[in-house]
Coordinates of C-alpha atoms and ligand atoms in Angstrom, one line a residue:
M1 CA 6.0 -1.4 -6.7
D2 CA 6.0 -3.0 -3.3
V3 CA 8.5 -2.2 -0.7
R4 CA 10.5 -5.3 0.1
Q5 CA 12.7 -5.5 3.1
R6 CA 15.9 -7.0 2.2
P7 CA 16.5 -10.5 3.5
L8 CA 20.1 -11.7 3.5
P9 CA 21.4 -12.9 1.1
Q10 CA 18.9 -11.4 -1.3
N11 CA 18.5 -10.9 -5.0
W12 CA 16.7 -7.6 -5.7
A13 CA 16.0 -8.4 -9.2
Q14 CA 13.8 -11.3 -8.2
D15 CA 11.3 -8.7 -7.2
Y16 CA 11.5 -6.8 -10.4
S17 CA 11.5 -9.3 -13.2
A18 CA 11.1 -6.6 -16.0
L19 CA 14.3 -5.1 -14.9
R20 CA 16.1 -8.4 -14.4
N21 CA 15.7 -9.2 -18.0
W22 CA 16.8 -5.8 -19.4
N23 CA 20.4 -5.2 -20.2
V24 CA 21.6 -1.6 -19.8
P25 CA 23.3 -0.5 -23.1
V26 CA 26.4 1.6 -23.0
E27 CA 25.7 3.7 -26.1
P28 CA 23.1 6.0 -24.6
C29 CA 25.9 7.2 -22.3
F30 CA 28.0 8.7 -25.1
S31 CA 25.8 9.0 -28.2
P32 CA 25.1 12.6 -29.3
S33 CA 22.0 11.5 -31.2
Y34 CA 20.6 9.7 -28.1
F35 CA 21.3 12.8 -26.1
E36 CA 19.2 14.9 -28.5
L37 CA 16.3 12.5 -28.0
E38 CA 16.7 12.8 -24.2
R39 CA 16.7 16.6 -24.6
E40 CA 13.4 16.5 -26.5
R41 CA 11.6 13.6 -25.0
I42 CA 12.6 13.9 -21.4
F43 CA 14.0 17.2 -20.3
R44 CA 11.5 19.3 -22.3
R45 CA 8.6 17.1 -21.1
V46 CA 8.9 16.3 -17.5
W47 CA 9.0 18.3 -14.3
L48 CA 12.4 19.7 -13.4
Q49 CA 13.5 20.9 -10.0
V50 CA 15.1 24.4 -10.2
G51 CA 15.3 25.7 -6.7
R52 CA 13.8 26.5 -3.3
V53 CA 11.1 29.0 -2.4
E54 CA 13.3 30.5 0.3
E55 CA 15.5 31.8 -2.5
I56 CA 12.8 34.3 -3.5
P57 CA 11.0 35.2 -0.3
K58 CA 9.6 38.7 -1.4
P59 CA 7.7 39.9 -4.4
G60 CA 10.2 40.8 -7.2
D61 CA 12.8 38.4 -5.9
Y62 CA 14.0 36.3 -8.8
F63 CA 16.7 33.9 -10.0
V64 CA 17.7 32.8 -13.5
K65 CA 18.4 29.2 -14.4
E66 CA 20.5 28.5 -17.5
L67 CA 19.2 25.1 -18.7
K68 CA 21.5 24.2 -21.6
V69 CA 19.8 20.8 -21.9
C70 CA 16.6 22.6 -22.8
N71 CA 18.4 25.3 -24.8
A72 CA 16.7 27.8 -22.5
S73 CA 17.2 30.4 -19.9
V74 CA 14.4 30.5 -17.3
L75 CA 13.4 33.4 -15.1
V76 CA 11.8 32.3 -11.8
V77 CA 10.2 35.2 -9.9
R78 CA 8.0 35.9 -6.9
S79 CA 5.0 37.8 -8.2
Q80 CA 3.3 40.8 -6.6
A81 CA 0.6 38.5 -5.3
G82 CA 3.2 36.1 -3.8
A83 CA 3.0 33.3 -6.3
V84 CA 6.1 31.6 -7.7
R85 CA 6.1 32.0 -11.5
A86 CA 8.6 30.9 -14.2
F87 CA 9.0 32.4 -17.7
Y88 CA 11.3 31.9 -20.7
N89 CA 13.9 34.6 -20.0
V90 CA 13.3 36.0 -23.5
C91 CA 11.9 39.4 -24.5
A92 CA 8.9 39.2 -26.8
H93 CA 10.3 41.9 -29.1
R94 CA 13.4 40.6 -30.8
S95 CA 14.1 37.7 -28.4
N96 CA 16.9 39.3 -26.4
K97 CA 17.7 37.7 -23.1
L98 CA 15.7 39.7 -20.5
A99 CA 17.4 39.2 -17.1
W100 CA 21.2 39.0 -17.2
E101 CA 22.0 38.7 -13.5
C102 CA 21.7 35.2 -12.0
R103 CA 19.6 36.5 -9.1
G104 CA 18.2 39.7 -7.7
S105 CA 15.2 41.7 -6.8
A106 CA 13.2 43.8 -9.3
K107 CA 10.0 45.8 -9.4
R108 CA 9.7 45.2 -13.2
F109 CA 12.0 43.8 -15.9
T110 CA 13.2 46.1 -18.7
C111 CA 14.9 44.7 -21.7
N112 CA 18.1 46.5 -22.3
F113 CA 17.9 46.2 -26.1
H114 CA 14.9 48.5 -26.9
G115 CA 13.4 49.1 -23.5
W116 CA 10.3 46.9 -23.5
T117 CA 9.2 46.4 -19.8
Y118 CA 7.3 43.6 -18.1
D119 CA 5.7 43.4 -14.7
L120 CA 6.3 40.5 -12.2
D121 CA 3.5 38.5 -13.9
G122 CA 5.2 38.7 -17.3
K123 CA 2.7 41.3 -18.6
L124 CA 4.0 43.8 -21.1
I125 CA 3.6 47.2 -19.5
G126 CA 5.9 49.5 -21.5
V127 CA 6.8 49.8 -25.2
P128 CA 8.9 52.8 -26.3
D129 CA 7.6 54.4 -29.6
E130 CA 4.6 52.0 -29.4
E131 CA 2.7 54.0 -32.1
S132 CA 5.2 52.8 -34.8
F133 CA 4.1 49.2 -34.4
V134 CA 1.2 48.4 -36.7
N135 CA -2.0 46.8 -35.3
F136 CA -0.1 46.2 -32.0
D137 CA -1.8 44.8 -29.0
R138 CA 0.4 44.6 -25.8
S139 CA -1.7 41.9 -24.3
G140 CA -0.4 39.3 -26.8
H141 CA 3.2 40.1 -26.2
G142 CA 4.0 39.2 -22.6
L143 CA 6.7 36.9 -21.4
R144 CA 6.0 33.3 -22.2
A145 CA 5.2 31.4 -19.1
L146 CA 6.3 27.9 -18.1
A147 CA 4.2 25.5 -16.1
T148 CA 5.3 25.9 -12.5
D149 CA 4.4 24.2 -9.2
T150 CA 6.0 23.5 -5.9
W151 CA 6.4 20.5 -3.6
E152 CA 7.5 21.1 0.0
G153 CA 9.2 24.3 -1.0
F154 CA 11.0 22.9 -4.1
I155 CA 10.2 24.7 -7.3
F156 CA 9.5 22.6 -10.4
I157 CA 9.0 23.8 -13.9
N158 CA 7.8 22.0 -17.0
F159 CA 8.5 23.0 -20.7
A160 CA 5.6 20.9 -22.0
D161 CA 2.5 23.1 -22.7
P162 CA 0.5 21.7 -21.1
P163 CA 2.4 19.1 -19.1
N164 CA 1.3 15.5 -19.5
E165 CA 0.8 15.2 -15.7
S166 CA 0.4 17.5 -12.8
L167 CA 3.4 17.7 -10.5
S168 CA 1.6 15.8 -7.8
E169 CA 0.7 13.0 -10.3
Y170 CA 4.3 13.0 -11.5
L171 CA 5.8 12.7 -8.0
G172 CA 3.1 10.3 -7.0
E173 CA 3.4 7.9 -4.1
W174 CA 6.9 9.1 -3.3
A175 CA 5.7 12.6 -2.6
E176 CA 3.1 11.4 -0.2
E177 CA 5.6 9.3 1.7
H178 CA 8.0 12.2 2.2
R179 CA 5.7 15.1 2.8
G180 CA 6.4 16.8 6.1
Y181 CA 10.2 16.5 6.0
P182 CA 11.4 19.7 7.8
F183 CA 12.9 21.3 4.7
H184 CA 11.7 24.8 5.8
K185 CA 13.8 24.5 9.0
I186 CA 17.0 23.1 7.5
T187 CA 18.0 26.3 5.6
A188 CA 21.7 26.9 6.1
G189 CA 24.4 25.4 4.0
Y190 CA 26.3 25.8 0.8
Q191 CA 26.4 25.1 -2.9
W192 CA 29.1 23.9 -5.3
N193 CA 28.8 23.6 -9.0
A194 CA 31.0 21.0 -10.6
L195 CA 31.5 20.6 -14.4
V196 CA 32.3 16.9 -14.9
N197 CA 33.3 15.3 -18.2
C198 CA 30.8 12.5 -18.2
N199 CA 27.3 11.7 -19.3
W200 CA 24.6 12.8 -16.8
K201 CA 23.4 9.2 -16.3
V202 CA 27.0 8.0 -15.6
A203 CA 27.3 10.7 -13.0
L204 CA 23.9 10.0 -11.3
D205 CA 24.5 6.3 -11.3
A206 CA 27.5 6.6 -9.1
F207 CA 25.3 8.2 -6.5
Q208 CA 22.6 5.5 -6.5
E209 CA 24.7 2.5 -5.6
A210 CA 27.1 1.9 -2.7
Y211 CA 28.9 -1.1 -4.4
H212 CA 31.8 1.3 -5.2
V213 CA 32.3 2.7 -1.8
P214 CA 34.9 0.3 -0.4
F215 CA 37.0 0.9 -3.5
I216 CA 36.7 4.5 -4.7
H217 CA 36.3 5.8 -1.2
K218 CA 38.8 3.5 0.6
H219 CA 40.8 6.5 1.8
S220 CA 37.8 8.6 2.9
I221 CA 34.5 7.2 4.0
A222 CA 34.6 3.5 3.3
G223 CA 35.4 2.7 6.9
A224 CA 32.7 4.9 8.2
I225 CA 29.9 3.3 6.2
G226 CA 30.9 -0.4 5.9
T227 CA 30.4 -2.8 8.8
R228 CA 31.7 -6.3 9.3
S229 CA 28.2 -7.7 8.7
N230 CA 27.7 -5.6 5.6
P231 CA 31.1 -5.2 3.9
H232 CA 29.7 -4.3 0.5
D233 CA 27.3 -1.7 1.8
H234 CA 24.2 -3.4 0.6
P235 CA 21.2 -1.0 1.1
L236 CA 18.7 -1.8 3.7
L237 CA 16.1 -1.5 1.0
I238 CA 15.6 -0.5 -2.6
K239 CA 12.2 0.8 -3.7
L240 CA 11.3 1.6 -7.3
Y241 CA 8.5 3.9 -8.2
K242 CA 7.0 4.6 -11.7
Y243 CA 9.8 7.1 -12.5
H244 CA 11.7 7.6 -9.3
R245 CA 13.6 5.4 -6.9
K246 CA 14.9 5.2 -3.4
L247 CA 17.6 3.4 -1.5
S248 CA 17.6 3.3 2.3
M249 CA 21.1 3.2 3.6
G250 CA 22.6 2.0 6.9
A251 CA 26.0 2.9 8.3
D252 CA 28.1 2.4 11.3
P253 CA 26.1 4.4 13.8
K254 CA 29.2 5.7 15.5
S255 CA 30.7 7.2 12.4
V256 CA 30.8 10.8 11.5
Y257 CA 29.6 10.1 8.0
G258 CA 26.7 8.0 9.0
N259 CA 25.9 10.0 12.1
P260 CA 26.5 13.7 11.6
L261 CA 25.6 15.6 14.8
L262 CA 23.6 12.6 15.8
I263 CA 24.6 10.8 19.0
Y264 CA 22.1 8.0 19.5
S265 CA 23.6 6.6 22.6
D266 CA 26.0 7.3 25.5
Q267 CA 28.1 4.5 24.1
A268 CA 28.5 6.3 20.8
R269 CA 29.3 9.5 22.6
E270 CA 32.0 7.8 24.6
E271 CA 33.4 6.3 21.4
A272 CA 33.6 9.8 19.9
K273 CA 35.5 11.0 22.9
R274 CA 38.0 8.3 22.6
Q275 CA 38.8 9.1 19.0
Q276 CA 41.9 11.3 18.6
S277 CA 41.3 12.2 15.0
I278 CA 39.9 15.5 13.6
A279 CA 36.8 13.6 12.9
G280 CA 36.6 12.6 16.6
V281 CA 37.1 16.2 17.7
A282 CA 34.5 17.4 15.3
L283 CA 32.0 14.8 16.4
K284 CA 32.6 15.7 20.0
L285 CA 32.3 19.4 19.4
G286 CA 29.3 19.1 17.1
A287 CA 27.4 17.1 19.7
S288 CA 27.1 20.3 21.7
D289 CA 25.0 21.7 18.8
K290 CA 22.8 18.6 18.5
D291 CA 19.8 19.3 16.4
D292 CA 18.5 16.1 15.0
F293 CA 14.8 15.5 14.5
S294 CA 13.2 12.6 16.2
P295 CA 11.6 9.8 14.1
A296 CA 8.2 11.2 15.1
E297 CA 9.1 14.5 13.5
L298 CA 10.1 12.9 10.2
P299 CA 7.8 11.6 7.5
S300 CA 6.9 7.9 7.5
G301 CA 8.7 7.3 4.2
L302 CA 12.1 7.8 5.9
N303 CA 13.9 4.8 7.3
P304 CA 11.2 2.5 5.8
T305 CA 12.8 -0.6 7.4
R306 CA 12.9 1.1 10.8
S307 CA 16.6 0.0 11.1
A308 CA 18.5 1.0 14.2
N309 CA 21.5 1.5 12.0
W310 CA 19.7 3.7 9.5
A311 CA 21.8 6.6 8.3
W312 CA 20.0 8.2 5.3
D313 CA 17.6 7.6 2.4
I314 CA 18.7 8.3 -1.1
N315 CA 15.9 9.6 -3.3
A316 CA 16.4 9.9 -7.0
I317 CA 13.6 11.9 -8.6
F318 CA 13.4 11.4 -12.4
P319 CA 15.2 12.6 -14.3
N320 CA 18.0 14.5 -12.6
F321 CA 17.1 15.5 -9.0
Y322 CA 18.9 13.6 -6.3
L323 CA 17.7 14.2 -2.7
P324 CA 19.3 12.2 0.1
L325 CA 17.4 12.9 3.3
R326 CA 18.9 12.4 6.7
P327 CA 17.6 12.9 10.3
N328 CA 19.1 16.4 10.5
Y329 CA 20.4 17.6 7.2
Y330 CA 19.8 16.9 3.5
Q331 CA 21.5 17.2 0.2
A332 CA 19.8 18.4 -3.1
Y333 CA 21.9 17.6 -6.2
T334 CA 20.8 18.3 -9.7
F335 CA 22.6 16.7 -12.6
W336 CA 22.2 19.1 -15.5
P337 CA 23.4 17.6 -18.8
I338 CA 25.5 19.9 -21.0
S339 CA 26.2 17.4 -23.8
A340 CA 26.4 13.6 -24.2
G341 CA 29.7 13.7 -22.4
Q342 CA 29.5 16.6 -20.0
T343 CA 27.4 17.3 -16.9
E344 CA 27.1 20.3 -14.6
I345 CA 26.3 19.0 -11.1
E346 CA 24.7 21.5 -8.8
L347 CA 25.5 20.3 -5.3
R348 CA 23.6 21.9 -2.5
V349 CA 23.9 20.8 1.1
F350 CA 21.4 22.1 3.7
Y351 CA 22.0 22.2 7.5
M352 CA 20.2 23.6 10.4
P353 CA 21.6 27.1 11.1
A354 CA 24.5 26.4 13.6
R355 CA 23.7 27.6 17.1
S356 CA 27.3 27.5 18.4
A357 CA 30.8 28.0 17.2
A358 CA 31.4 24.3 17.8
G359 CA 28.4 23.3 15.6
R360 CA 29.7 25.6 12.9
F361 CA 33.1 24.0 13.1
Y362 CA 31.5 20.7 12.8
Q363 CA 29.6 21.7 9.6
E364 CA 32.8 23.0 8.1
Y365 CA 34.6 19.8 8.8
R366 CA 31.7 17.9 7.1
K367 CA 32.1 20.2 4.1
V368 CA 35.7 19.4 3.4
N369 CA 35.1 15.8 4.1
L370 CA 32.4 15.7 1.4
R371 CA 34.6 17.6 -1.0
D372 CA 37.2 14.9 -0.8
V373 CA 34.5 12.2 -1.3
L374 CA 33.1 14.0 -4.4
L375 CA 36.5 14.4 -6.0
E376 CA 37.0 10.7 -5.6
D377 CA 33.8 10.1 -7.5
F378 CA 34.2 12.7 -10.2
S379 CA 37.8 11.7 -11.2
T380 CA 36.6 8.1 -11.6
L381 CA 33.6 9.1 -13.6
E382 CA 35.7 11.1 -16.1
Q383 CA 38.0 8.1 -16.5
S384 CA 34.9 5.9 -17.2
Q385 CA 33.5 8.3 -19.8
S386 CA 36.8 8.5 -21.6
V387 CA 36.6 4.8 -22.6
L388 CA 32.9 4.3 -23.0
A389 CA 32.8 4.8 -26.7
S390 CA 35.7 2.5 -27.4
G391 CA 33.4 -0.4 -28.3
A392 CA 34.9 -2.7 -25.8
H393 CA 31.5 -3.6 -24.3
R394 CA 27.9 -3.0 -25.5
Y395 CA 26.3 -3.5 -22.2
F396 CA 27.0 -2.8 -18.5
T397 CA 27.1 -5.8 -16.2
L398 CA 25.1 -5.0 -13.2
Q399 CA 24.4 -6.8 -9.9
D400 CA 21.4 -6.6 -7.7
N401 CA 22.6 -3.8 -5.5
E402 CA 22.9 -1.7 -8.6
L403 CA 19.2 -2.1 -9.4
A404 CA 18.5 1.6 -9.2
V405 CA 21.0 2.0 -12.1
V406 CA 19.0 -0.4 -14.2
H407 CA 15.8 1.4 -13.3
L408 CA 17.1 4.9 -14.3
H409 CA 18.3 3.7 -17.7
K410 CA 15.0 1.7 -18.3
V411 CA 12.9 4.7 -17.5
V412 CA 15.0 6.9 -19.7
D413 CA 14.7 4.4 -22.6
E414 CA 10.9 4.3 -22.1
F415 CA 10.7 8.1 -22.6
V416 CA 13.1 8.0 -25.5
H417 CA 11.5 5.1 -27.4
G418 CA 7.8 5.6 -26.6
G419 CA 6.0 4.5 -23.5
H420 CA 6.3 7.2 -20.9
G421 CA 5.5 10.7 -22.3
A422 CA 4.8 9.4 -25.8
E423 CA 1.3 10.7 -25.8
S424 CA 2.5 14.3 -26.3
E425 CA 4.5 13.5 -29.4
Ligands
FES1 S1 14.6 42.7 -27.9 FE1 13.8 43.4 -26.0 S2 13.1 45.4 -26.4 FE2 13.9 44.7 -28.3
FE2_2 FE1 30.9 7.7 -4.4

């Protein structure tokens, strides 16, 4: 779909008539039977982001992902030849779980039940008392591999065998627009995992619209994002792809939230100095560790409207990978469904490695700031989920700046009820 720069006032849905006429039903956000369809028709069929290549730099390095939504444990390992490979984390003998640690480094993997051993390519290389198996051929009993590919250092797996589309077909135009972002340089940071009692779409939806910011976040970041000319935090642009979507967001360029470590002008620097709050001190200190990338160093897909007040782009990669990209740091959240009413959100925030104590202090300040913001979101989401099944309303009532919410639910519905992905049924 075309990129449309947002004139004011503007009705996004005019550009996307198929979405404008589609009501988003509430039931898929609490129905266990709908969740089972999502499990089979989405999560076991599309490309899922599971980590970064930097997590497994050397042959034998591995990590394990417990993907409850796919009823699977997945072993992601760097092979002897340096390739990233993924396997069902299941022994081919009696289906014991093979690797029990969540990450580590191994020369080979030995099952602790009866001692079968596999190499880093999943090949069966050791079978105790092998003579007692009848007509046994090791070559047919390796680890079962999953389709694996990478994009800019992100590791994706796919349970479909074979996948309907290659990873590059699946990511499509979005991947081309964002290729070249300096992910490989922005490697410090932290991770939180949050178990939130709400449906995965309810959770993700709160991160792909800013309509709620002046209300839920009135005690934290609302003042830092909203401006007098844009009091409801309308995005600079919403762009919808076949499966994925993007919101380009502006913010007050002087704010900590919109402007982490970025000082665009002397005026903004002076403003930071005048502030007496912790945020002001952090901003001032952090400025000595300035490490933003210039627009020329960033891919063309960022800040598509070329706004002077641009702060970040939200990218939501179907189904559950949320990737806000900023000029000097990025977030990578993955919304892993546990059940129709529960989601484990893996929250990763990546910074440039701090070069000074001041810069490190600034990052820590940003961390606690984000924690407060997230708790404001999560507590509201749990309250929402607790009443969704009451039957009060069959449909959500959405406005134009919530268009990304409509798009997610529509794409989900197309996978669940035919259309996308149906060819492999
Ligand atoms: S289940 Fe793995 S060796 Fe028996
Ligand atoms: Fe929020």
